[in-house]
């Protein structure tokens, strides 16, 4: 029931926009991860989206728009938000801002909050789809709730086949981790989620430090247990490696995948979720993870690893 179309195929974007306009669900690539899109103004479509993901309805969604002017129709920008939007859009940054009174996004998408998360993606296909629909597109990561985010059309298919109308296949998502989420509310700037724009870049653009992200929450369901910073020494463990030098236990590991043999955190981010999915499928009871430097995209990588390793509720 779920169709899969190469995004570059003639008519693919128009067909995807037509499905969205009719209240359907379309997964599409962005520069960060694949998103599961719905027309942001259509409450019924958004209800279907929550059902398809198995996501708790109180978790609000990001509205994706074509440019900063379209974002201003949804949200109020203070000076810091203006600066961040000008500096990093289009790109892997999401701003949480006060919702304007005339905001056309359905209340279900913002879970009844008086704030809204907005983002201008830089991926050509995402941009073309939003432009073709002519309305904001809400899009959570296109995974089943509790799974890691998808960075390929195969990942989306594995999680959502039969539950959505269309997957636009645009190849691997280049950044590999979700957008950085920054709230600009009541004069305060707070990093809510580290992601594709490094904290250092945000602080440089603003000329000041931003408030800390809250501690990562509970572990996602259905992921093998992770042990960040530990060595693979137990038989049956898989190893998520980083850098050229593997620990002594590596030959005993059930499976070894390297995020970046040349110690490049950008390459590591791009590989993170597909390596986690592959090690999860290997049948290992646990995944040991080598230490990853907490710089640049390393902060987002360590955040996702910590979430995956946190105790279950
Ligand atoms: O890179 C990304 O951001 C991807 C691509 C598809 O754009 N999207 C994504 O969406 O990661 P999602 O739904 O998986 O994560 C969005 C996060 C959620 O944790 C949600 O709670 C938070 O954004 N969020 C949304 N609206 C918010 C708001 N008004 N205040 C605080 N957090 C909000
Ligand atoms: Mg997600």
Tab-separated table of C-alpha atoms and ligand atoms in Angstrom:
chain	number	residue	atom	x	y	z
A	1	UNK	CA	0.000	0.000	0.000
A	2	UNK	CA	2.899	2.328	0.654
A	3	UNK	CA	4.447	3.418	-2.631
A	4	UNK	CA	8.099	4.266	-2.990
A	5	UNK	CA	9.194	6.702	-5.704
A	6	UNK	CA	12.633	8.083	-6.587
A	7	UNK	CA	12.350	11.770	-5.706
A	8	UNK	CA	14.027	12.747	-8.977
A	9	UNK	CA	11.418	10.967	-11.098
A	10	UNK	CA	9.304	13.251	-13.281
A	11	UNK	CA	6.145	14.355	-11.491
A	12	UNK	CA	7.193	12.799	-8.159
A	13	UNK	CA	7.144	16.045	-6.181
A	14	UNK	CA	3.785	17.154	-7.622
A	15	UNK	CA	2.278	13.757	-6.832
A	16	UNK	CA	3.639	13.934	-3.264
A	17	UNK	CA	2.209	17.458	-2.832
A	18	UNK	CA	-1.147	16.278	-4.184
A	19	UNK	CA	-1.229	13.467	-1.590
A	20	UNK	CA	-0.361	15.913	1.220
A	21	UNK	CA	-3.034	18.346	-0.003
A	22	UNK	CA	-5.595	15.521	0.132
A	23	UNK	CA	-4.725	14.738	3.770
A	24	UNK	CA	-2.270	11.893	3.095
A	25	UNK	CA	1.135	11.075	4.586
A	26	UNK	CA	4.411	11.331	2.655
A	27	UNK	CA	7.894	10.526	3.941
A	28	UNK	CA	10.597	12.694	2.381
A	29	UNK	CA	14.314	13.359	2.822
A	30	UNK	CA	15.633	16.408	4.605
A	31	UNK	CA	19.283	17.273	5.174
A	32	UNK	CA	19.051	15.878	8.741
A	33	UNK	CA	16.876	12.727	8.661
A	34	UNK	CA	13.774	11.569	6.748
A	35	UNK	CA	10.581	13.306	7.872
A	36	UNK	CA	7.002	12.017	7.821
A	37	UNK	CA	5.063	14.894	6.331
A	38	UNK	CA	1.456	16.006	6.677
A	39	UNK	CA	-0.329	19.252	5.766
A	40	UNK	CA	0.232	21.358	8.902
A	41	UNK	CA	-3.171	23.016	8.565
A	42	UNK	CA	-5.098	19.715	8.438
A	43	UNK	CA	-5.917	18.346	11.897
A	44	UNK	CA	-7.279	15.054	10.541
A	45	UNK	CA	-4.065	14.422	8.575
A	46	UNK	CA	-2.027	15.136	11.720
A	47	UNK	CA	-4.127	12.687	13.734
A	48	UNK	CA	-3.337	10.033	11.105
A	49	UNK	CA	0.338	10.929	11.358
A	50	UNK	CA	0.402	10.360	15.123
A	51	UNK	CA	-1.338	7.016	14.603
A	52	UNK	CA	1.121	5.935	11.877
A	53	UNK	CA	4.105	6.666	14.113
A	54	UNK	CA	2.506	5.280	17.246
A	55	UNK	CA	3.470	8.595	18.816
A	56	UNK	CA	1.893	10.062	21.941
A	57	UNK	CA	-0.294	12.910	20.745
A	58	UNK	CA	1.062	15.356	23.306
A	59	UNK	CA	4.482	15.472	21.634
A	60	UNK	CA	4.393	18.592	19.418
A	61	UNK	CA	5.642	18.655	15.805
A	62	UNK	CA	7.987	20.906	13.823
A	63	UNK	CA	6.373	23.029	11.082
A	64	UNK	CA	8.615	23.072	7.997
A	65	UNK	CA	8.382	26.170	5.800
A	66	UNK	CA	10.077	27.412	2.632
A	67	UNK	CA	11.743	30.536	4.003
A	68	UNK	CA	11.950	32.941	6.934
A	69	UNK	CA	9.074	35.043	5.568
A	70	UNK	CA	6.805	31.983	5.719
A	71	UNK	CA	8.073	31.304	9.255
A	72	UNK	CA	7.036	34.831	10.306
A	73	UNK	CA	3.442	33.972	9.373
A	74	UNK	CA	3.523	31.306	12.112
A	75	UNK	CA	5.709	32.686	14.879
A	76	UNK	CA	7.027	35.847	16.508
A	77	UNK	CA	10.766	36.448	16.119
A	78	UNK	CA	12.723	38.377	18.750
A	79	UNK	CA	16.202	39.727	17.941
A	80	UNK	CA	17.969	36.463	18.808
A	81	UNK	CA	15.560	34.400	16.707
A	82	UNK	CA	15.973	36.807	13.804
A	83	UNK	CA	19.753	36.482	14.047
A	84	UNK	CA	19.629	32.668	14.189
A	85	UNK	CA	17.146	32.390	11.327
A	86	UNK	CA	19.247	34.685	9.130
A	87	UNK	CA	22.440	32.808	10.041
A	88	UNK	CA	21.368	29.163	9.741
A	89	UNK	CA	18.301	28.942	7.478
A	90	UNK	CA	17.874	27.097	5.287
A	91	UNK	CA	19.549	24.406	7.386
A	92	UNK	CA	19.410	22.006	10.343
A	93	UNK	CA	18.085	24.471	12.958
A	94	UNK	CA	14.623	24.498	14.558
A	95	UNK	CA	13.411	27.549	16.497
A	96	UNK	CA	10.757	27.306	19.221
A	97	UNK	CA	8.973	30.673	19.282
A	98	UNK	CA	5.704	32.245	20.445
A	99	UNK	CA	2.891	31.320	18.069
A	100	UNK	CA	1.208	34.287	16.343
A	101	UNK	CA	-2.554	34.663	16.841
A	102	UNK	CA	-3.300	34.020	13.155
A	103	UNK	CA	-1.086	30.923	12.954
A	104	UNK	CA	-2.783	28.510	10.515
A	105	UNK	CA	-1.112	25.397	11.936
A	106	UNK	CA	-3.621	22.994	13.503
A	107	UNK	CA	-3.684	23.018	17.320
A	108	UNK	CA	-3.101	19.267	17.366
A	109	UNK	CA	0.359	19.802	15.806
A	110	UNK	CA	1.431	22.138	18.600
A	111	UNK	CA	-0.237	20.017	21.292
A	112	UNK	CA	-2.157	23.054	22.502
A	113	UNK	CA	1.032	25.007	23.390
A	114	UNK	CA	1.305	28.750	22.787
A	115	UNK	CA	4.714	28.144	21.188
A	116	UNK	CA	5.561	26.550	17.850
A	117	UNK	CA	8.676	24.825	16.473
A	118	UNK	CA	9.595	26.062	12.973
A	119	UNK	CA	12.344	25.078	10.566
A	120	UNK	CA	13.433	25.918	7.012
A	121	UNK	CA	15.118	22.774	5.644
A	122	UNK	CA	17.923	23.110	3.085
A	123	UNK	CA	17.371	19.804	1.274
A	124	UNK	CA	16.251	20.419	-2.348
A	125	UNK	CA	13.513	17.799	-2.233
A	126	UNK	CA	12.089	18.996	1.089
A	127	UNK	CA	12.135	22.554	-0.203
A	128	UNK	CA	10.450	21.620	-3.487
A	129	UNK	CA	7.740	19.631	-1.686
A	130	UNK	CA	6.886	22.462	0.732
A	131	UNK	CA	6.827	24.944	-2.154
A	132	UNK	CA	4.595	22.661	-4.255
A	133	UNK	CA	2.076	22.256	-1.397
A	134	UNK	CA	2.144	26.001	-0.699
A	135	UNK	CA	1.476	25.436	3.007
A	136	UNK	CA	3.620	24.482	6.033
A	137	UNK	CA	4.397	20.777	6.385
A	138	UNK	CA	4.623	19.199	9.828
A	139	UNK	CA	7.186	16.417	9.882
A	140	UNK	CA	8.497	14.371	12.771
A	141	UNK	CA	11.279	11.919	12.005
A	142	UNK	CA	9.780	9.135	9.852
A	143	UNK	CA	10.353	6.294	12.322
A	144	UNK	CA	8.065	4.308	14.589
A	145	UNK	CA	7.942	5.972	17.978
A	146	UNK	CA	10.790	4.544	20.095
A	147	UNK	CA	13.050	3.724	17.139
A	148	UNK	CA	16.029	5.826	16.062
A	149	UNK	CA	15.467	8.307	13.229
A	150	UNK	CA	15.668	7.095	9.606
A	151	UNK	CA	18.452	8.355	7.362
A	152	UNK	CA	17.490	6.311	4.266
A	153	UNK	CA	14.270	5.369	2.452
A	154	UNK	CA	14.970	1.735	3.462
A	155	UNK	CA	14.852	2.713	7.150
A	156	UNK	CA	11.510	4.469	6.582
A	157	UNK	CA	10.133	1.447	4.782
A	158	UNK	CA	11.252	-0.920	7.529
A	159	UNK	CA	9.345	1.152	10.120
A	160	UNK	CA	6.283	2.525	8.309
A	161	UNK	CA	5.431	0.368	5.255
A	162	UNK	CA	1.657	-0.116	5.089
A	163	UNK	CA	1.012	2.857	7.371
A	164	UNK	CA	1.737	5.796	5.049
A	165	UNK	CA	0.964	6.668	1.428
A	166	UNK	CA	4.323	7.422	-0.148
A	167	UNK	CA	8.071	7.442	0.461
A	168	UNK	CA	10.083	9.857	-1.676
A	169	UNK	CA	13.514	8.249	-2.006
A	170	UNK	CA	16.176	10.933	-2.210
A	171	UNK	CA	19.187	8.898	-1.071
A	172	UNK	CA	20.853	9.076	2.349
A	173	UNK	CA	20.203	12.166	4.512
A	174	UNK	CA	23.535	14.010	4.485
A	175	UNK	CA	23.751	15.318	8.080
A	176	UNK	CA	22.441	12.188	9.788
A	177	UNK	CA	21.258	13.659	13.118
A	178	UNK	CA	18.144	15.750	13.692
A	179	UNK	CA	18.063	19.537	13.730
A	180	UNK	CA	19.342	21.553	16.670
A	181	UNK	CA	16.341	22.929	18.595
A	182	UNK	CA	16.722	26.373	20.166
A	183	UNK	CA	13.948	28.156	22.074
A	184	UNK	CA	13.884	31.961	21.891
A	185	UNK	CA	11.253	32.870	24.481
A	186	UNK	CA	11.010	35.779	26.964
A	187	UNK	CA	14.477	37.105	26.029
A	188	UNK	CA	16.109	33.758	26.919
A	189	UNK	CA	17.853	31.500	24.401
A	190	UNK	CA	17.856	27.808	25.376
A	191	UNK	CA	19.339	24.828	23.581
A	192	UNK	CA	16.553	22.221	23.824
A	193	UNK	CA	18.173	19.548	21.643
A	194	UNK	CA	21.729	19.420	20.279
A	195	UNK	CA	21.724	18.586	16.560
A	196	UNK	CA	22.986	19.394	13.090
A	197	UNK	CA	24.091	22.960	13.885
A	198	UNK	CA	26.818	22.746	16.555
A	199	UNK	CA	26.285	24.720	19.759
A	200	UNK	CA	29.579	26.525	19.113
A	201	UNK	CA	28.225	27.938	15.818
A	202	UNK	CA	25.057	29.187	17.526
A	203	UNK	CA	27.010	30.869	20.304
A	204	UNK	CA	29.347	32.471	17.768
A	205	UNK	CA	26.394	33.882	15.789
A	206	UNK	CA	24.752	35.283	18.942
A	207	UNK	CA	28.001	36.443	20.545
A	208	UNK	CA	27.051	34.790	23.833
A	209	UNK	CA	26.542	31.457	25.541
A	210	UNK	CA	23.134	29.746	25.361
A	211	UNK	CA	21.399	28.023	28.277
A	212	UNK	CA	22.112	24.311	28.641
A	213	UNK	CA	20.022	21.553	27.130
A	214	UNK	CA	18.081	19.531	29.678
A	215	UNK	CA	19.470	16.071	30.507
A	216	UNK	CA	18.491	13.422	27.976
A	217	UNK	CA	15.365	11.554	28.995
A	218	UNK	CA	14.397	7.927	29.056
A	219	UNK	CA	15.776	5.283	26.769
A	220	UNK	CA	13.831	4.608	23.600
A	221	UNK	CA	12.006	1.288	23.381
A	222	UNK	CA	13.181	-1.515	21.147
A	223	UNK	CA	16.795	-0.486	21.018
A	224	UNK	CA	19.533	-2.790	22.164
A	225	UNK	CA	21.190	-1.518	25.335
A	226	UNK	CA	24.073	0.845	24.729
A	227	UNK	CA	27.129	1.264	26.901
A	228	UNK	CA	28.743	4.524	25.731
A	229	UNK	CA	32.433	4.808	26.407
A	230	UNK	CA	32.876	1.129	27.315
A	231	UNK	CA	34.992	-1.476	25.607
A	232	UNK	CA	33.621	-4.560	23.887
A	233	UNK	CA	34.743	-7.300	26.193
A	234	UNK	CA	31.642	-9.420	26.744
A	235	UNK	CA	31.039	-12.176	24.216
A	236	UNK	CA	27.961	-11.401	22.152
A	237	UNK	CA	28.351	-7.638	22.432
A	238	UNK	CA	28.540	-5.516	19.316
A	239	UNK	CA	30.993	-2.616	19.048
A	240	UNK	CA	30.249	0.835	17.688
A	241	UNK	CA	33.774	2.080	17.037
A	242	UNK	CA	35.225	5.549	16.498
A	243	UNK	CA	38.735	6.239	15.222
A	244	UNK	CA	41.509	4.032	13.872
A	245	UNK	CA	42.475	2.177	17.068
A	246	UNK	CA	40.058	-0.507	18.235
A	247	UNK	CA	40.008	-1.708	21.858
A	248	UNK	CA	41.553	-5.090	22.765
A	249	UNK	CA	38.150	-6.813	23.012
A	250	UNK	CA	37.166	-5.893	19.438
A	251	UNK	CA	37.975	-9.277	17.827
A	252	UNK	CA	35.504	-10.968	20.233
A	253	UNK	CA	32.683	-8.571	19.343
A	254	UNK	CA	29.638	-10.057	17.600
A	255	UNK	CA	29.910	-7.272	15.039
A	256	UNK	CA	31.986	-4.096	14.675
A	257	UNK	CA	30.965	-0.970	12.769
A	258	UNK	CA	33.079	2.184	12.750
A	259	UNK	CA	31.367	5.600	12.823
A	260	UNK	CA	34.508	7.226	11.431
A	261	UNK	CA	37.898	5.554	11.200
A	262	UNK	CA	39.441	9.001	10.577
A	263	UNK	CA	37.880	10.525	13.724
A	264	UNK	CA	35.602	12.910	11.814
A	265	UNK	CA	32.463	13.762	13.857
A	266	UNK	CA	30.603	14.945	10.746
A	267	UNK	CA	31.121	11.560	9.085
A	268	UNK	CA	30.219	9.873	12.391
A	269	UNK	CA	26.885	11.758	12.592
A	270	UNK	CA	25.993	10.704	9.047
A	271	UNK	CA	26.626	7.035	9.961
A	272	UNK	CA	25.150	7.045	13.485
A	273	UNK	CA	21.557	5.882	12.989
A	274	UNK	CA	22.221	3.381	10.181
A	275	UNK	CA	25.032	1.784	12.215
A	276	UNK	CA	22.789	1.627	15.305
A	277	UNK	CA	20.029	-0.018	13.263
A	278	UNK	CA	22.481	-2.530	11.769
A	279	UNK	CA	23.980	-3.436	15.173
A	280	UNK	CA	20.481	-3.692	16.642
A	281	UNK	CA	19.600	-6.218	13.912
A	282	UNK	CA	22.814	-8.205	14.526
A	283	UNK	CA	21.179	-9.889	17.524
A	284	UNK	CA	23.778	-8.568	19.988
A	285	UNK	CA	22.347	-8.145	23.505
A	286	UNK	CA	24.304	-4.918	24.010
A	287	UNK	CA	26.243	-2.384	21.989
A	288	UNK	CA	29.502	-1.019	23.403
A	289	UNK	CA	30.407	2.445	22.154
A	290	UNK	CA	33.860	3.990	21.996
A	291	UNK	CA	34.194	7.543	23.361
A	292	UNK	CA	33.314	10.311	20.915
A	293	UNK	CA	34.689	13.851	21.366
A	294	UNK	CA	32.057	16.266	22.725
A	295	UNK	CA	32.736	18.918	20.074
A	296	UNK	CA	30.818	20.101	17.021
A	297	UNK	CA	28.323	17.393	16.021
A	298	UNK	CA	29.842	15.210	18.777
A	299	UNK	CA	27.440	16.861	21.262
A	300	UNK	CA	24.416	15.683	19.247
A	301	UNK	CA	25.911	12.196	18.798
A	302	UNK	CA	26.597	11.829	22.531
A	303	UNK	CA	23.085	13.102	23.310
A	304	UNK	CA	21.480	10.426	21.083
A	305	UNK	CA	23.724	7.709	22.552
A	306	UNK	CA	22.854	8.800	26.095
A	307	UNK	CA	19.130	8.702	25.272
A	308	UNK	CA	19.490	5.222	23.813
A	309	UNK	CA	21.403	4.065	26.924
A	310	UNK	CA	19.107	5.641	29.529
A	311	UNK	CA	17.087	3.239	31.711
A	312	UNK	CA	13.631	2.237	30.529
A	313	UNK	CA	10.625	3.697	32.316
B	1	LIG	O1	15.770	17.280	11.909
B	1	LIG	C1	14.637	17.321	12.390
B	1	LIG	O2	14.281	18.162	13.243
B	1	LIG	C2	13.627	16.274	11.876
B	1	LIG	C3	13.375	16.557	10.399
B	1	LIG	C4	12.346	15.634	9.806
B	1	LIG	O3	13.012	17.902	10.230
B	1	LIG	N1	12.418	16.303	12.637
B	1	LIG	C5	12.365	15.869	13.928
B	1	LIG	O4	11.090	15.912	14.469
B	1	LIG	O5	13.345	15.469	14.539
B	1	LIG	P1	10.678	15.132	15.786
B	1	LIG	O6	9.199	15.307	15.892
B	1	LIG	O7	11.185	13.732	15.739
B	1	LIG	O8	11.363	15.933	16.944
B	1	LIG	C6	10.910	17.255	17.217
B	1	LIG	C7	11.120	17.619	18.635
B	1	LIG	C8	10.287	16.808	19.599
B	1	LIG	O9	11.121	16.312	20.632
B	1	LIG	C9	9.293	17.827	20.158
B	1	LIG	O10	8.965	17.566	21.492
B	1	LIG	C10	10.041	19.136	20.007
B	1	LIG	O11	10.724	18.978	18.787
B	1	LIG	N2	9.122	20.271	19.906
B	1	LIG	C11	8.221	20.520	18.932
B	1	LIG	N3	7.505	21.624	19.213
B	1	LIG	C12	7.959	22.098	20.383
B	1	LIG	C13	7.615	23.209	21.212
B	1	LIG	N4	6.638	24.077	20.873
B	1	LIG	N5	8.303	23.382	22.356
B	1	LIG	C14	9.296	22.518	22.701
B	1	LIG	N6	9.666	21.439	21.972
B	1	LIG	C15	9.000	21.233	20.832
B	2	LIG	MG1	12.095	11.891	16.262
